[in-house]
mmCIF file of C-alpha atoms in Angstrom:
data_model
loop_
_atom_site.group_PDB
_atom_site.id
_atom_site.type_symbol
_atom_site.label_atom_id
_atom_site.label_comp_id
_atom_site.label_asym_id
_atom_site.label_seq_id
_atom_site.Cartn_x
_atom_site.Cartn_y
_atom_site.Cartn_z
ATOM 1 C CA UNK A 1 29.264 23.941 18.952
ATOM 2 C CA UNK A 2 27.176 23.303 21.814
ATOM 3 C CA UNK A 3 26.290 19.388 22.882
ATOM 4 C CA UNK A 4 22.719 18.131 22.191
ATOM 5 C CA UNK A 5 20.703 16.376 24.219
ATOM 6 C CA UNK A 6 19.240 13.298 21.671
ATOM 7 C CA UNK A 7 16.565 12.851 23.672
ATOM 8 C CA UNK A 8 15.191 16.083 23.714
ATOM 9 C CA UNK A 9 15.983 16.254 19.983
ATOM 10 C CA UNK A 10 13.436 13.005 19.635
ATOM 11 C CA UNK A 11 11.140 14.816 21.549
ATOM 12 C CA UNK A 12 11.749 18.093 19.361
ATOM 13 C CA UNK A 13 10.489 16.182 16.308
ATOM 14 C CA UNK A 14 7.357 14.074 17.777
ATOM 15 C CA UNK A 15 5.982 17.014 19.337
ATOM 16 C CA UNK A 16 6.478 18.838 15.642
ATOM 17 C CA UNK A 17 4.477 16.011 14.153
ATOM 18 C CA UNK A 18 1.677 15.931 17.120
ATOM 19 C CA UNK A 19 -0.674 17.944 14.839
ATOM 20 C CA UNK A 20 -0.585 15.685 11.852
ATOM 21 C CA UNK A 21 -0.907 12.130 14.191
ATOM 22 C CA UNK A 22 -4.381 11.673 12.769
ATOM 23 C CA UNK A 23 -3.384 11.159 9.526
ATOM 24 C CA UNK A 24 -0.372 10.240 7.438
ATOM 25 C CA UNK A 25 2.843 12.575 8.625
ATOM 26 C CA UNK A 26 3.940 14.291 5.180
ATOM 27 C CA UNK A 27 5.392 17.592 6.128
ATOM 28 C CA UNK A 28 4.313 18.155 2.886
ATOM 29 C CA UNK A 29 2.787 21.833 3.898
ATOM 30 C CA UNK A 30 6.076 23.432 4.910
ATOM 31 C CA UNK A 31 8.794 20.953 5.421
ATOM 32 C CA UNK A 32 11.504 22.704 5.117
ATOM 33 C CA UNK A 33 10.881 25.669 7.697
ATOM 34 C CA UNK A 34 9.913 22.582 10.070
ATOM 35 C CA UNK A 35 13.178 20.942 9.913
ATOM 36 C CA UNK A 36 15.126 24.626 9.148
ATOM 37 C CA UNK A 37 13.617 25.275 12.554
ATOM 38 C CA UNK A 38 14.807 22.225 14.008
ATOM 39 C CA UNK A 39 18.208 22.855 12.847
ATOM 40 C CA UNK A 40 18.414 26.007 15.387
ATOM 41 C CA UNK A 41 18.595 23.455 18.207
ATOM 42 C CA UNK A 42 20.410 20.699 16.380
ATOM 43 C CA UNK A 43 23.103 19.599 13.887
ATOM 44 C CA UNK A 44 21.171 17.991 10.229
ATOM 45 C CA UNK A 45 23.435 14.977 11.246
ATOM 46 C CA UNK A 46 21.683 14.452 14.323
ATOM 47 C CA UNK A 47 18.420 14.936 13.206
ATOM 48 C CA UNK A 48 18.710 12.610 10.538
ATOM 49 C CA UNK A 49 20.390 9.928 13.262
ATOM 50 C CA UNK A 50 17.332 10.494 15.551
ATOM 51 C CA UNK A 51 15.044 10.119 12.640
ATOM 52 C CA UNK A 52 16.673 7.064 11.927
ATOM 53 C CA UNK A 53 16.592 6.102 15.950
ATOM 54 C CA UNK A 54 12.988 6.532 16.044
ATOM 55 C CA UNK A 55 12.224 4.187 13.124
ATOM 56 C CA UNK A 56 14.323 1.969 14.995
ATOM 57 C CA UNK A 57 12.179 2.138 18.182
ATOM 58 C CA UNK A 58 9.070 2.283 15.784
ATOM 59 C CA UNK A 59 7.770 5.900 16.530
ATOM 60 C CA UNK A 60 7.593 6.465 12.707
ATOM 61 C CA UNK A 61 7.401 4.750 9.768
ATOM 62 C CA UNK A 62 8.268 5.504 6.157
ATOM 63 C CA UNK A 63 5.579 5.708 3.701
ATOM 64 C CA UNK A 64 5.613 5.965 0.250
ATOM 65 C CA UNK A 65 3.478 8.640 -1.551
ATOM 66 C CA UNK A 66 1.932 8.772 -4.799
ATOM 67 C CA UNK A 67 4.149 11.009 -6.589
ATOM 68 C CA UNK A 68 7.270 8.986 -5.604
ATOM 69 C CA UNK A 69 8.215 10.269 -2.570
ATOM 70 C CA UNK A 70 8.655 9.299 1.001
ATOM 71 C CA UNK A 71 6.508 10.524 3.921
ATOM 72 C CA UNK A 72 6.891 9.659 7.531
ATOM 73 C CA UNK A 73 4.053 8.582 9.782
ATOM 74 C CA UNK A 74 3.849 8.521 13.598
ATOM 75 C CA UNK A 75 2.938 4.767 14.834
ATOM 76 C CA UNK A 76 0.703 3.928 17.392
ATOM 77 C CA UNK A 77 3.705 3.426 19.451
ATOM 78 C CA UNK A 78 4.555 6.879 18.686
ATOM 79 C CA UNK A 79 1.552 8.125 19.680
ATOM 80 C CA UNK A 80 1.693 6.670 22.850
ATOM 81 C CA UNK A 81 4.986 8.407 23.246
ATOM 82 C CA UNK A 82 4.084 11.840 22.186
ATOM 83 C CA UNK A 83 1.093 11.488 24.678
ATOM 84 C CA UNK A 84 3.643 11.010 27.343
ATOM 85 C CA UNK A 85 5.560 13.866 26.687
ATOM 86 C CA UNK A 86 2.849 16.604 26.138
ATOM 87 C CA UNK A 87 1.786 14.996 29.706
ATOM 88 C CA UNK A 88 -1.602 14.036 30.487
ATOM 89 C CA UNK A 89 -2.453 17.331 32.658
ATOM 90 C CA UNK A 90 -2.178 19.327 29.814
ATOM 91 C CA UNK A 91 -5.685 18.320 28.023
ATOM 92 C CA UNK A 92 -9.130 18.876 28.960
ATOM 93 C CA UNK A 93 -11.527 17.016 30.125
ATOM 94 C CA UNK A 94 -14.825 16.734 28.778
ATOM 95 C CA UNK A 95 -16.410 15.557 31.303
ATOM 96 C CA UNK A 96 -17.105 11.874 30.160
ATOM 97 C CA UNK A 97 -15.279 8.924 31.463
ATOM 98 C CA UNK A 98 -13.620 6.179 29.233
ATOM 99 C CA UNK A 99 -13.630 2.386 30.390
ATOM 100 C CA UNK A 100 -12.033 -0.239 28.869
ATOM 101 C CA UNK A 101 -13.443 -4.136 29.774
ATOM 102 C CA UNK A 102 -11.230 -6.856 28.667
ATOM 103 C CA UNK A 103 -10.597 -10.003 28.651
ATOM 104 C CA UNK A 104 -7.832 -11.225 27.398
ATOM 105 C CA UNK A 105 -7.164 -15.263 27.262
ATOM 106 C CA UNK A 106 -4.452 -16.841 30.025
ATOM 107 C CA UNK A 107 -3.133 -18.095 26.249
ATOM 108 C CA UNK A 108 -2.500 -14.465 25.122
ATOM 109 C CA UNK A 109 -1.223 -13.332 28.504
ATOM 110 C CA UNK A 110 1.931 -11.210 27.103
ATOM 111 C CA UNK A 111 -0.680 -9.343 24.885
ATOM 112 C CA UNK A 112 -2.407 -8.982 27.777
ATOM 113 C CA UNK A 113 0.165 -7.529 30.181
ATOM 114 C CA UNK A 114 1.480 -5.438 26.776
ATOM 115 C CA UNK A 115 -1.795 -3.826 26.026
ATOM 116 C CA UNK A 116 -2.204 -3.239 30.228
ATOM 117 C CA UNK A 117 1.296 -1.635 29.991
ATOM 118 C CA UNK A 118 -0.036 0.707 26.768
ATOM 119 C CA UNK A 119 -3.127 1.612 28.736
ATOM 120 C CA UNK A 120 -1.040 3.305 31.625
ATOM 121 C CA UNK A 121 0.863 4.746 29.226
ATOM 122 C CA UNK A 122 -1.762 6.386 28.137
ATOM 123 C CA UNK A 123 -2.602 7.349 31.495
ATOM 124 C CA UNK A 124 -5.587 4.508 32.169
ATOM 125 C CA UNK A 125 -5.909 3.764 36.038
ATOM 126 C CA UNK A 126 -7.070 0.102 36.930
ATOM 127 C CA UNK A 127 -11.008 0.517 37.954
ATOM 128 C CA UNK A 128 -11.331 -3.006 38.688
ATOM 129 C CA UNK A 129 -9.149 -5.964 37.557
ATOM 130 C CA UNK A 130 -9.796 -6.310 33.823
ATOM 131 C CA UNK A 131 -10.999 -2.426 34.102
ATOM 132 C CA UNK A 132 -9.598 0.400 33.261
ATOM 133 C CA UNK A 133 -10.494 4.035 33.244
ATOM 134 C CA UNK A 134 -9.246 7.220 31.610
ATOM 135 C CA UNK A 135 -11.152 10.616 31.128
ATOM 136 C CA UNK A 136 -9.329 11.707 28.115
ATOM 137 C CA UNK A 137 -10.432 10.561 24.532
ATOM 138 C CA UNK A 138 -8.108 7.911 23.432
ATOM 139 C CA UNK A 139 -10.487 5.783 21.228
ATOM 140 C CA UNK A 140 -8.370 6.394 17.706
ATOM 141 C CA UNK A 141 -5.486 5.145 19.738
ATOM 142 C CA UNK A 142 -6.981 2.253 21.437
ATOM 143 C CA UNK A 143 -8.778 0.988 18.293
ATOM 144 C CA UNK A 144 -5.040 0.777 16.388
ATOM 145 C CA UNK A 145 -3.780 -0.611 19.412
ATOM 146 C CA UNK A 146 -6.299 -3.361 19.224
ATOM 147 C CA UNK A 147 -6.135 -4.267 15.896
ATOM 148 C CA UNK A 148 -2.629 -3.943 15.663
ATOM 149 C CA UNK A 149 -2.161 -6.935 18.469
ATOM 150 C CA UNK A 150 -5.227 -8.454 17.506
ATOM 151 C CA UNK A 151 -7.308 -8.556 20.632
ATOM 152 C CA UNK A 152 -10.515 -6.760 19.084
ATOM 153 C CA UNK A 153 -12.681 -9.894 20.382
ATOM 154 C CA UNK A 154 -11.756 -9.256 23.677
ATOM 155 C CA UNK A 155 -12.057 -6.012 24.596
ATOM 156 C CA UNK A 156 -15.414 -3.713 25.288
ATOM 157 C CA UNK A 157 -15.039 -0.021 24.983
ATOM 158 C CA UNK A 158 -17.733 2.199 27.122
ATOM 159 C CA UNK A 159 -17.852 6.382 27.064
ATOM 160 C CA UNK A 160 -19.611 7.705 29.726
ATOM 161 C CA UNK A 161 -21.050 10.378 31.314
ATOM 162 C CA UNK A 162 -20.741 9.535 35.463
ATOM 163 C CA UNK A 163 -19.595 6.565 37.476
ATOM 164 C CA UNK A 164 -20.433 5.860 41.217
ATOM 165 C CA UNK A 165 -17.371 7.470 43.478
ATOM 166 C CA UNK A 166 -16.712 9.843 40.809
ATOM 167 C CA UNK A 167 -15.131 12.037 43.257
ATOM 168 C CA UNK A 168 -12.356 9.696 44.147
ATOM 169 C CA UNK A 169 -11.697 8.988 40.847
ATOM 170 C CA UNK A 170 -11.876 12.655 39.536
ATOM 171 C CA UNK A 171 -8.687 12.961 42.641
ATOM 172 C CA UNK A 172 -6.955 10.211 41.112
ATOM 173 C CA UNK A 173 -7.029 12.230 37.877
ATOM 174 C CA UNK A 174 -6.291 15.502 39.621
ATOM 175 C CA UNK A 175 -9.445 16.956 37.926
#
């Protein structure tokens, strides 16, 4: 038996889920050739132990179905993370810019610095000090991220079509 790498195990099953991230993770359509699949690179105790790892680090989440049975879901953290591994140079751009105003009272500073940390994640560049800008479409994913730490009244979402020095910016983006 050949060693696994965990990581790339976690990795293995986020980037399987990537299709369903905008809406509930059931596997329901063909779960077992997903995870028989899976088991080609890795042992069904290690898959279940990064499973459990990644509800642990809150990638997924456990939801309960109507018929009784459990469903995973990818988080918003998750998200974040399975945007970082399929790499930001892998999506099209559309040709509209996305900037994100905020802010964010000295009160609430560690939401502030968190949801600053989330937007380079998500491979934001700082525009200006409280502004950030991204050409990929990340709305679904900034909206949770939002809500979920509660800083809707704060921050000012603008899609656009062109921005002054759009060719430095377009460099920083390598587009």
């Amino acid at each position: 038996m050949k060693p696994e790498n965990k990581t790339s195990i976690l990795e293995s099953i986020l980037l399987g889920l990537l299709p369903y991230t905008k809406e509930n993770i059931d596997l329901v359509y063909n779960p077992r050739k997903f995870f028989r699949d899976l088991e080609k690179i890795a042992t069904k105790n290690t898959i279940s132990s990064t499973i459990y790892r990644a509800k642990q680090y809150g990638y997924l989440k456990e939801v309960e179905l109507d018929n009784n049975k459990k469903s995973l879901q990818v988080t918003p953290k998750g998200k974040m993370k399975i945007y970082k591994l399929i790499g930001k140079e892998n999506r099209a751009w559309d040709g509209k810019w996305r900037l994100i105003f905020f802010d964010i009272p000295e009160k609430q500073r560690h939401k502030r610095d968190f949801f600053r940390r989330k937007l380079k994640e998500l491979g934001f560049k700082q525009y200006q000090l409280s502004a950030w800008i991204c050409p990929f479409d990340f709305a679904d994913e900034i909206d949770e991220l939002i809500y979920e730490i509660g800083i809707n009244k704060y921050v000012q979402y603008i899609i656009g079509e062109s921005i002054k020095g759009e060719g430095d910016i377009k460099r920083l983006f390598n587009i």
